[in-house]
Short mmCIF file of C-alpha atoms in Angstrom, two decimals:
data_model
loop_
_atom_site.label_atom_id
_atom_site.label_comp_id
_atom_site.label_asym_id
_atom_site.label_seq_id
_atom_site.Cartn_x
_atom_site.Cartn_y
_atom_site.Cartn_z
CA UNK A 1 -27.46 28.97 78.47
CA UNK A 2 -25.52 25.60 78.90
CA UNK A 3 -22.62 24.11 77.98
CA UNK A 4 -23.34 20.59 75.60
CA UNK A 5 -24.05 17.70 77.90
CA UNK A 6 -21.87 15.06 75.63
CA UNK A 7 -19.16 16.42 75.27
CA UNK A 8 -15.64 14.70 77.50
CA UNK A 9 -14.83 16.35 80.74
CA UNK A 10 -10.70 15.92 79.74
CA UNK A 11 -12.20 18.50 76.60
CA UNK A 12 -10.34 21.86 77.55
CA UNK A 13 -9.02 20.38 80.76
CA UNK A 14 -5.17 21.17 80.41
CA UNK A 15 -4.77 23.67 77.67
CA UNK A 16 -1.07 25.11 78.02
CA UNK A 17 1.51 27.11 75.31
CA UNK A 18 4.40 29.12 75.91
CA UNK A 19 3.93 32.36 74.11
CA UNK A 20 5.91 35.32 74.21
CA UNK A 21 6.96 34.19 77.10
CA UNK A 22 3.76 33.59 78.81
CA UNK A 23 1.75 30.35 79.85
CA UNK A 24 -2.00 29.79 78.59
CA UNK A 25 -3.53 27.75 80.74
CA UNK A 26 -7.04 26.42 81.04
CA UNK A 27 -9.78 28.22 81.86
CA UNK A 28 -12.17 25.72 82.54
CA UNK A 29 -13.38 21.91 81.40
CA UNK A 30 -16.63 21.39 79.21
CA UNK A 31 -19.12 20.71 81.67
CA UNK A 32 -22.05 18.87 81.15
CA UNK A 33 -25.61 20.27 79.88
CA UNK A 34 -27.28 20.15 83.42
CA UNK A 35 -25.25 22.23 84.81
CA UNK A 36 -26.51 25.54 84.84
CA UNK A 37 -24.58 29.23 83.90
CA UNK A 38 -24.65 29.61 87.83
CA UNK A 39 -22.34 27.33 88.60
CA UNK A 40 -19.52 28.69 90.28
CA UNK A 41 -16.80 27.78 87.93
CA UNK A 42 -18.20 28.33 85.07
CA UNK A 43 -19.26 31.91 86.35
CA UNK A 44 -14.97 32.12 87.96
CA UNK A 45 -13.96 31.74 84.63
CA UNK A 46 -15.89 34.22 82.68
CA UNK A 47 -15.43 36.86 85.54
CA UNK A 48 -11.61 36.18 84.51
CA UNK A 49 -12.10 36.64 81.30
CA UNK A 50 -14.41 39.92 82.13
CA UNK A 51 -11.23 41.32 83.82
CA UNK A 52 -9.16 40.02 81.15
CA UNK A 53 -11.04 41.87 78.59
CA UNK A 54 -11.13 45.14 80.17
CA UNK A 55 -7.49 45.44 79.65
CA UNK A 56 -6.84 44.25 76.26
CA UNK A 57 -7.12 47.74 73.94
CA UNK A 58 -9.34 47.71 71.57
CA UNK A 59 -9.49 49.69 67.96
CA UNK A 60 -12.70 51.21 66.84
CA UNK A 61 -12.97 48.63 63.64
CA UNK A 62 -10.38 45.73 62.41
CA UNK A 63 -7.71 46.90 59.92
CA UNK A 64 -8.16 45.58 56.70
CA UNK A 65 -4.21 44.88 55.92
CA UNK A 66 -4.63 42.73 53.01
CA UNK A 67 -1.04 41.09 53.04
CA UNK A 68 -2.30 38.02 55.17
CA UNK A 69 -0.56 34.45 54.37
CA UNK A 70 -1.42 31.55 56.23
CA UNK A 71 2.59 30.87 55.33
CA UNK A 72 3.67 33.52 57.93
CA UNK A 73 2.05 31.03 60.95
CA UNK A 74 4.49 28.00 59.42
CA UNK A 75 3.49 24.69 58.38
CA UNK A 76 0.25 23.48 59.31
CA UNK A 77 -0.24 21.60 62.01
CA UNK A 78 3.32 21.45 62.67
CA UNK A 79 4.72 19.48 65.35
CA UNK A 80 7.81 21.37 65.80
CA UNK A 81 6.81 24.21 68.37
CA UNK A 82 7.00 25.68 71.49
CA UNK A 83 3.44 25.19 71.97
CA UNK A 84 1.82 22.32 74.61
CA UNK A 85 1.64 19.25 72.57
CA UNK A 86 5.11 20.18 70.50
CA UNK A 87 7.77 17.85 69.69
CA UNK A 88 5.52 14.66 70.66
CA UNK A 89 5.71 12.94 67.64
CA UNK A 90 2.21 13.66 66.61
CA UNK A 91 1.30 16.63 64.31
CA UNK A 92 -1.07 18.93 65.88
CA UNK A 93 -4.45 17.92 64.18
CA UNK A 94 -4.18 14.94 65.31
CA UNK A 95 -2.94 16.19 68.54
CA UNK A 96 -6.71 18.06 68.51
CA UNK A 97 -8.15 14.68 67.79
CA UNK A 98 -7.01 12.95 70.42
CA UNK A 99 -8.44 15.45 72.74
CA UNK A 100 -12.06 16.48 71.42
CA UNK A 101 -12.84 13.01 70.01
CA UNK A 102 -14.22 9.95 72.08
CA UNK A 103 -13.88 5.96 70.98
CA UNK A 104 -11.12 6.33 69.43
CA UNK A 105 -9.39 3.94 67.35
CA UNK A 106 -5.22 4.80 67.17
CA UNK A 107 -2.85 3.56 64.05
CA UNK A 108 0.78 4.45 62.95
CA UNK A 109 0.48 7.28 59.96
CA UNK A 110 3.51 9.20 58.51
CA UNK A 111 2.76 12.09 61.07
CA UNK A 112 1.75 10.43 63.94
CA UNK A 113 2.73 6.95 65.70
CA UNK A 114 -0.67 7.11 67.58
CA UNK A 115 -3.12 8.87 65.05
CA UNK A 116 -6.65 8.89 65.71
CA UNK A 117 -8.31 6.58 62.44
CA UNK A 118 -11.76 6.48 63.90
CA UNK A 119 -14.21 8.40 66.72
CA UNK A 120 -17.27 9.96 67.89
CA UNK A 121 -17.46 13.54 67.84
CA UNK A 122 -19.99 16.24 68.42
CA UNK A 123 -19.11 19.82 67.35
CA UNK A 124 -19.50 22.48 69.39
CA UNK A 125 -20.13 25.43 66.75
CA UNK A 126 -23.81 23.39 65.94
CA UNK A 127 -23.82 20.30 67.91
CA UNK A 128 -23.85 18.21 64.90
CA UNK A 129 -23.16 14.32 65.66
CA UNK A 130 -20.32 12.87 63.32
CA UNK A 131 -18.51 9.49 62.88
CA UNK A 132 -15.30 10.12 62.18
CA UNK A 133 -13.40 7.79 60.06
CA UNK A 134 -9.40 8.56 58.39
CA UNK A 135 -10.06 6.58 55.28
CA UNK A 136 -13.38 8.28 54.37
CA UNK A 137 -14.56 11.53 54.40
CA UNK A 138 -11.77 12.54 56.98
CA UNK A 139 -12.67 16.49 55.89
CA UNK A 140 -16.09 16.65 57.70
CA UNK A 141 -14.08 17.45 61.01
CA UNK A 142 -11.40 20.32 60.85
CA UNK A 143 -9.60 22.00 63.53
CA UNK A 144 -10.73 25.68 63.86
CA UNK A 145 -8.13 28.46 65.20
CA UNK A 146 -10.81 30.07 67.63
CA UNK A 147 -8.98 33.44 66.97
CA UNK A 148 -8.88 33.10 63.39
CA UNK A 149 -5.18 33.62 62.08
CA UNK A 150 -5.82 36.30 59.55
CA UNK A 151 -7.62 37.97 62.25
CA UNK A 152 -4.60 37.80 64.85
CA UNK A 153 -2.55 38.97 61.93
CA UNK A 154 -5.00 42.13 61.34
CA UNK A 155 -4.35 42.30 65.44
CA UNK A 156 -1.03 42.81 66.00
CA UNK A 157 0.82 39.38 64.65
CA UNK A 158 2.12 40.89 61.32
CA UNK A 159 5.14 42.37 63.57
CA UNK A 160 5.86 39.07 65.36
CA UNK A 161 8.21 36.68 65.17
CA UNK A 162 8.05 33.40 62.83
CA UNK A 163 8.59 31.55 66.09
CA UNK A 164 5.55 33.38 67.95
CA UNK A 165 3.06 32.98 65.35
CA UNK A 166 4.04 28.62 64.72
CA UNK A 167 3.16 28.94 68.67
CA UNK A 168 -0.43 30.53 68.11
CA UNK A 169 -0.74 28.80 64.84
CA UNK A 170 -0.77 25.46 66.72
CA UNK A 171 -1.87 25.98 70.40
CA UNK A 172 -3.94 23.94 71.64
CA UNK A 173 -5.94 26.85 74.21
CA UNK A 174 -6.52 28.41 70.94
CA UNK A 175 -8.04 25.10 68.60
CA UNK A 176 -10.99 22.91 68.90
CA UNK A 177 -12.60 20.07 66.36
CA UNK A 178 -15.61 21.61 64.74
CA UNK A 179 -17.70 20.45 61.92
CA UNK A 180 -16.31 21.35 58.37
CA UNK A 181 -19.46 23.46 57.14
CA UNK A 182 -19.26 25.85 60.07
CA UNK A 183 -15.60 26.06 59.89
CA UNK A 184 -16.23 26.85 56.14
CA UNK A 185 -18.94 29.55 57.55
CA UNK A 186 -16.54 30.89 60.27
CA UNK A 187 -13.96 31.65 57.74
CA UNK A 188 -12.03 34.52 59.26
CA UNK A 189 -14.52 36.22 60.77
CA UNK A 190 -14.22 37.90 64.21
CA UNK A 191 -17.02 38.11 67.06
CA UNK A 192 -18.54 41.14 66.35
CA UNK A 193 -19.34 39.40 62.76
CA UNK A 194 -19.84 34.96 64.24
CA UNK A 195 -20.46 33.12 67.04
CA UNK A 196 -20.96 29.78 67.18
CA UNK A 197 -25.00 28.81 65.80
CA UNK A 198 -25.01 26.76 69.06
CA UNK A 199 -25.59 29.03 71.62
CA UNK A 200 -24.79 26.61 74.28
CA UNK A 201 -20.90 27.03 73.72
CA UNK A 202 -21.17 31.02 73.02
CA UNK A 203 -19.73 31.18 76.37
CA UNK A 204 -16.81 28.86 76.38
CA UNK A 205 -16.11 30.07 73.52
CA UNK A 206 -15.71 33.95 74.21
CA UNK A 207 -13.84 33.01 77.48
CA UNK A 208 -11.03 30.88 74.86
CA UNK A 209 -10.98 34.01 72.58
CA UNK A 210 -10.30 36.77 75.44
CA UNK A 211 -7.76 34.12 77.02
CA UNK A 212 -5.72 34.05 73.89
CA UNK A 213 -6.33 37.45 72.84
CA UNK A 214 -5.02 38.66 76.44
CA UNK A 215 -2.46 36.24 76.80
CA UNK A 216 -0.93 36.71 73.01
CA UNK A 217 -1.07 40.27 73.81
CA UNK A 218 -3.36 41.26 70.60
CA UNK A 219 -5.43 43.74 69.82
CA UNK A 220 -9.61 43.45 69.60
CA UNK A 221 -12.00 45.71 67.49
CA UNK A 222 -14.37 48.09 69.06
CA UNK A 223 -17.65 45.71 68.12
CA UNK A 224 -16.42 42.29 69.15
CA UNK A 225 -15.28 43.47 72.09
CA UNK A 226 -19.00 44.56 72.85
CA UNK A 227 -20.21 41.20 72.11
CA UNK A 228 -17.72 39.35 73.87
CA UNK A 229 -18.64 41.21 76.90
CA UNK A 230 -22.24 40.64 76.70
CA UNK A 231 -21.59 36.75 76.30
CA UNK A 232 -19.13 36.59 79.06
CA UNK A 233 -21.65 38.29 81.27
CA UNK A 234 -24.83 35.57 80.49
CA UNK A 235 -22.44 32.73 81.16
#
């Protein structure tokens, strides 16, 4: 297994939030293809995340709460939060942008003085090539909550603060650019039920969802917990 070879080295360099009074920091830039699941600190970060893992509790299945609203995480994408990235002027999609997308183009929009208009992008979830432009078709990229909201609610969130869930709503350690039709796919779906298609970025991807999970002090169901485990230990 590899991580995708064309993907920025800055991608998951500094990924920081204050939440609940606790940093998330990065655990590790998107190396390129060539570099094989030996390499050192690729193999420092999962063992983190390994150790991580083993002490976040875990219930035998998900609850199925039913009273999820994507209105209890605030406004989407908004800027004001304690989050990295918060109160820059820029809302957090395109915060997101900036970050995961290469050759950009920048232009003033209501919600951003330095908006990304145009770039390059290859998504992680299938590594599907796309040419982003604002003006047309600006869907096909969306900005995926790797621990899916509904799920962190199901997890513990329901009893948190507004303030706490704006700051996981709109972390950066806990978003990435993927292509719309496995965003659509994703849906709210846990481990145990997706991974990413693109098995390259399975591990990345479970050591981002045991950071958050540890650091936001959630909860994790009995099956994904098994599966995270197994990826975290083929990385």
């Amino acid at each position: 297994m590899t991580f995708m070879g064309d993907w920025p080295l800055r991608w998951w360099l500094i990924l920081g939030g204050c939440v609940l009074s606790a940093l998330i920091v990065a655990v590790g830039a998107v190396v390129p293809g060539d570099r094989s699941t030996s390499d050192p600190a690729v193999r420092e970060h999962a063992d983190r995340a390994l150790q991580a893992l083993s002490a976040v509790s875990a219930l035998a299945q998900r609850p199925s709460r039913g009273d999820y609203r994507r209105e209890a995480f605030g406004s989407a994408w908004t800027d004001a939060t304690a989050a990295a990235g918060g109160f820059n002027g820029c809302d957090t999609r395109n915060d997101v942008l900036a970050r995961d997308l290469t050759d950009t183009r920048r232009a003033a929009v209501s919600s951003c003085a330095r908006a990304v208009v145009a770039g390059e992008f290859r998504s992680p979830y299938t590594g599907e090539f796309i040419v982003f432009r604002r003006d047309r078709r600006a869907g096909a990229i969306q900005i995926d909550h790797i621990v899916p909201l509904a799920y962190a609610w199901d997890m513990g969130a329901w009893s948190w603060s507004p303030t706490a869930r704006v700051n996981l709503a709109n972390d950066p350690a806990n978003l990435v650019a993927v292509d719309a039709a496995s965003n659509q796919t994703k849906s709210d779906q846990e481990p145990a039920r997706w991974m990413p298609p693109n098995r390259g970025f399975r591990c990345q991807y479970s050591i981002q969802f045991v950071t958050v999970v540890s650091t936001y002090h959630l909860l994790l169901d009995a099956p994904s917990a098994t599966i995270l485990r197994k990826s975290l230990r083929q990385c």
